[in-house]
mmCIF file of C-alpha atoms in Angstrom:
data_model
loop_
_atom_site.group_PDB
_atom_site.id
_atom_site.type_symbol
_atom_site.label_atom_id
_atom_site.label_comp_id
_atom_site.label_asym_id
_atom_site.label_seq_id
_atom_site.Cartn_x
_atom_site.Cartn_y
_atom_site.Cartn_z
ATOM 1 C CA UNK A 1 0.000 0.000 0.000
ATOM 2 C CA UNK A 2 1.438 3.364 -0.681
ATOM 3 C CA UNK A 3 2.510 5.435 1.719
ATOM 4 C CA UNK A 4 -0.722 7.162 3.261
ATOM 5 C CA UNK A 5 1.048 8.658 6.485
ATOM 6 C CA UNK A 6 -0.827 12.161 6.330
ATOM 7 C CA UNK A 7 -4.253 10.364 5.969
ATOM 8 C CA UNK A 8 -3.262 7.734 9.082
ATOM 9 C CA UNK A 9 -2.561 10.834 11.292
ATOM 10 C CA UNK A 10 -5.797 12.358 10.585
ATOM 11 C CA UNK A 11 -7.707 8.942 11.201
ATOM 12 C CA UNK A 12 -6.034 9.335 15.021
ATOM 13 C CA UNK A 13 -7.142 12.089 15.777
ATOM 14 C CA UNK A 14 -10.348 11.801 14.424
ATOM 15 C CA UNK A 15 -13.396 11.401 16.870
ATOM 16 C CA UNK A 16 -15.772 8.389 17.143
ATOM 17 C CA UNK A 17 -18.239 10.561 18.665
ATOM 18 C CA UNK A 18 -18.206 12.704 14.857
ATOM 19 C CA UNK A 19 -18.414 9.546 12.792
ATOM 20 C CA UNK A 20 -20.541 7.085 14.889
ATOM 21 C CA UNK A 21 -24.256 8.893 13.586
ATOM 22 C CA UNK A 22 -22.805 8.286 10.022
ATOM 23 C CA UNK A 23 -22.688 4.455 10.876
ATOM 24 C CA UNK A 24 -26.373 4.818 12.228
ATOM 25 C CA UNK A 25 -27.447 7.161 9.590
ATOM 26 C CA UNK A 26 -25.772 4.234 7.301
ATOM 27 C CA UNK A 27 -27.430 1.362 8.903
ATOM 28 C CA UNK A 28 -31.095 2.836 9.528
ATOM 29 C CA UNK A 29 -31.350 4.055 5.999
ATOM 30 C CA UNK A 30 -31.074 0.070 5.168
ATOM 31 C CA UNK A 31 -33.428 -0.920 7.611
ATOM 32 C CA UNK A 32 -31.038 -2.624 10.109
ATOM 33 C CA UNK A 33 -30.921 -1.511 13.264
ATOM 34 C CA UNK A 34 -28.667 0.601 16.237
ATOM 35 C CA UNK A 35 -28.541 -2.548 17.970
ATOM 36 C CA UNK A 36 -27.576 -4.746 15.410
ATOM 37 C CA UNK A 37 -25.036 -1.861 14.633
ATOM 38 C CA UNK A 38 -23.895 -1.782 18.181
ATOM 39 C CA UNK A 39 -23.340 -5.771 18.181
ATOM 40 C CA UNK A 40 -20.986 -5.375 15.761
ATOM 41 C CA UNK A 41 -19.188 -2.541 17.541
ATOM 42 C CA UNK A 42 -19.330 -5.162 20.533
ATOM 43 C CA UNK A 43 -17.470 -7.973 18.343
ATOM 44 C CA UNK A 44 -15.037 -5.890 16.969
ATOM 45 C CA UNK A 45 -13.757 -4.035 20.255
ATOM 46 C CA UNK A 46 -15.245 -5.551 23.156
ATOM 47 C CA UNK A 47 -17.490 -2.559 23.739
ATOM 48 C CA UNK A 48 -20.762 -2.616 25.430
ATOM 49 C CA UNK A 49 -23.337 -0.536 25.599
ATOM 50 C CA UNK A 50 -22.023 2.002 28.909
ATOM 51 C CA UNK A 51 -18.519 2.220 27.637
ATOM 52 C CA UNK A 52 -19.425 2.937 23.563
ATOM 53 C CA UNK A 53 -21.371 5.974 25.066
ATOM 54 C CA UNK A 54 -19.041 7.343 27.370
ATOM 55 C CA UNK A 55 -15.904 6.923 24.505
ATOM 56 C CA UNK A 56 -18.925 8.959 22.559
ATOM 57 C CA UNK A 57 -19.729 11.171 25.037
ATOM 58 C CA UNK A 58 -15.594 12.001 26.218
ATOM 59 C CA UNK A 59 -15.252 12.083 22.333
ATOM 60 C CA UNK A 60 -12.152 9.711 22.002
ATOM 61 C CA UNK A 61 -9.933 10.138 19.330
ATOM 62 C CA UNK A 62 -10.060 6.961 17.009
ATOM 63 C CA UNK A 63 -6.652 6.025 18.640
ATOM 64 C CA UNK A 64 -7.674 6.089 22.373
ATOM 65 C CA UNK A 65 -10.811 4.291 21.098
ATOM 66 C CA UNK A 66 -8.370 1.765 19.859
ATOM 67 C CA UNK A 67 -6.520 1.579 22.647
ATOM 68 C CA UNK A 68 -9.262 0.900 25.084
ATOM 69 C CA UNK A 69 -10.214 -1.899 22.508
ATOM 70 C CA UNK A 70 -10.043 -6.003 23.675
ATOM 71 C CA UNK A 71 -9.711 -6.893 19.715
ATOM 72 C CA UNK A 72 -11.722 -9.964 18.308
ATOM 73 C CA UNK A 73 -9.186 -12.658 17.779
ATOM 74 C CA UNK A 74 -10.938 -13.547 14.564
ATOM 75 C CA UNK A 75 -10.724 -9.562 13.686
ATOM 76 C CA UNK A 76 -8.449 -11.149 10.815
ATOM 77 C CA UNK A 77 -11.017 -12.931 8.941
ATOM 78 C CA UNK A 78 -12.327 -9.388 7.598
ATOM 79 C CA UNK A 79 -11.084 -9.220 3.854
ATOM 80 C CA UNK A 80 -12.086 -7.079 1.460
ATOM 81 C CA UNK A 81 -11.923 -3.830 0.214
ATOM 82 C CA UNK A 82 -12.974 -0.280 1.787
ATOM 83 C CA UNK A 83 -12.571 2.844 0.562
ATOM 84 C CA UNK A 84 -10.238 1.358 -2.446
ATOM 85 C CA UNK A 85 -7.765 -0.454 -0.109
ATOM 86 C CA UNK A 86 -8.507 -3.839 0.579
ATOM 87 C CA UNK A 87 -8.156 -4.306 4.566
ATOM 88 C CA UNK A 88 -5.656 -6.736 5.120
ATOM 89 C CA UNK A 89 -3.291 -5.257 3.553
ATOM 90 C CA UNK A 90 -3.372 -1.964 5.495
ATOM 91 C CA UNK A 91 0.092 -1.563 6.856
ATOM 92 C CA UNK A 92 -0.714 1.209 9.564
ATOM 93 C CA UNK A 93 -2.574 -0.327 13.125
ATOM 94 C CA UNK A 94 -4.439 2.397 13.886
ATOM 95 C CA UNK A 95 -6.106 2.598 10.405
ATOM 96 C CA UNK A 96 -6.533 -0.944 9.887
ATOM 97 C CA UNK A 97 -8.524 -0.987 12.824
ATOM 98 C CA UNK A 98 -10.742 1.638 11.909
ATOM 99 C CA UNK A 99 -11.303 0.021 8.175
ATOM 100 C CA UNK A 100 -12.063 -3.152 9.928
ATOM 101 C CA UNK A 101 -15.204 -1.068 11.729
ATOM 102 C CA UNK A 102 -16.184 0.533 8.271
ATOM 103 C CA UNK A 103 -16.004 -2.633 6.554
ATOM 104 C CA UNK A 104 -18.312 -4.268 9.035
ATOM 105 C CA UNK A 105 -20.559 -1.462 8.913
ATOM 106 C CA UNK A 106 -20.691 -1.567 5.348
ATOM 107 C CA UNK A 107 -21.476 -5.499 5.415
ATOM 108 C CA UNK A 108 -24.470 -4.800 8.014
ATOM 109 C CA UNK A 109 -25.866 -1.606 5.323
ATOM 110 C CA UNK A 110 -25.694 -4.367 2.706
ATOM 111 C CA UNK A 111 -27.473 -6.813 4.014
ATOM 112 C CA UNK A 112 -25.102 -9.293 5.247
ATOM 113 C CA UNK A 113 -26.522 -11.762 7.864
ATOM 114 C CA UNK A 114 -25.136 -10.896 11.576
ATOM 115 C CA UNK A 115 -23.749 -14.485 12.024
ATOM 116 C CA UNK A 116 -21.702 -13.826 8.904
ATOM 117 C CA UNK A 117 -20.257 -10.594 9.910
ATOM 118 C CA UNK A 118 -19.599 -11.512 13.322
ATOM 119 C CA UNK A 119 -17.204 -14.402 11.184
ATOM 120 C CA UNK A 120 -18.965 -17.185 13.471
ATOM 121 C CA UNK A 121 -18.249 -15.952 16.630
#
């Protein structure tokens, strides 16, 4: 992947708090649900409910959202490609991490079933 340094530092410091309503806006306009939106969340990072709001509601950057994360161990059976680089071949952490939330996302706005995007978990 080329070398996308400038566009990895502005993922950091990027809220979760500005970009979670675009995942419900996303998600709702398909007919799936917050809840179903926040189980994915859940699978990805370990976040419930009470700790997705406060990260919201202290607005954490993406990378102290990260941070606080307890990563799926099957986080590396998302493939595919989002926002023209495919995933798993992001070389940066940090933005990895966040494409691995889009692409999920994405998945639940298209329609996927949850027991596929959760990977069988």
């Amino acid at each position: 992947m080329k070398d996308t340094s400038h566009h990895d530092e502005r993922i950091a410091k990027m809220t979760f708090a500005t970009v979670y309503p675009h995942y419900v806006t996303k998600v709702e306009r398909k007919g799936r649900t917050k809840e179903e939106l926040h189980q994915v969340i859940d699978w990805l990072t370990g976040f419930n409910e009470e700790k997705l709001q406060e990260l919201i509601e202290n607005q954490a950057t993406f990378e102290h959202f990260f941070q606080e994360a307890n990563l799926n161990p099957n986080v590396d059976k998302v493939k595919g490609v989002i926002c023209g680089y495919r995933v798993e071949e992001i070389t940066n952490p940090l933005t990895q991490q966040v494409r691995w939330m889009d692409k999920l996302v994405d998945e639940l706005a298209k329609g996927k079933k949850i027991e596929k995007i959760l990977r069988g978990s």
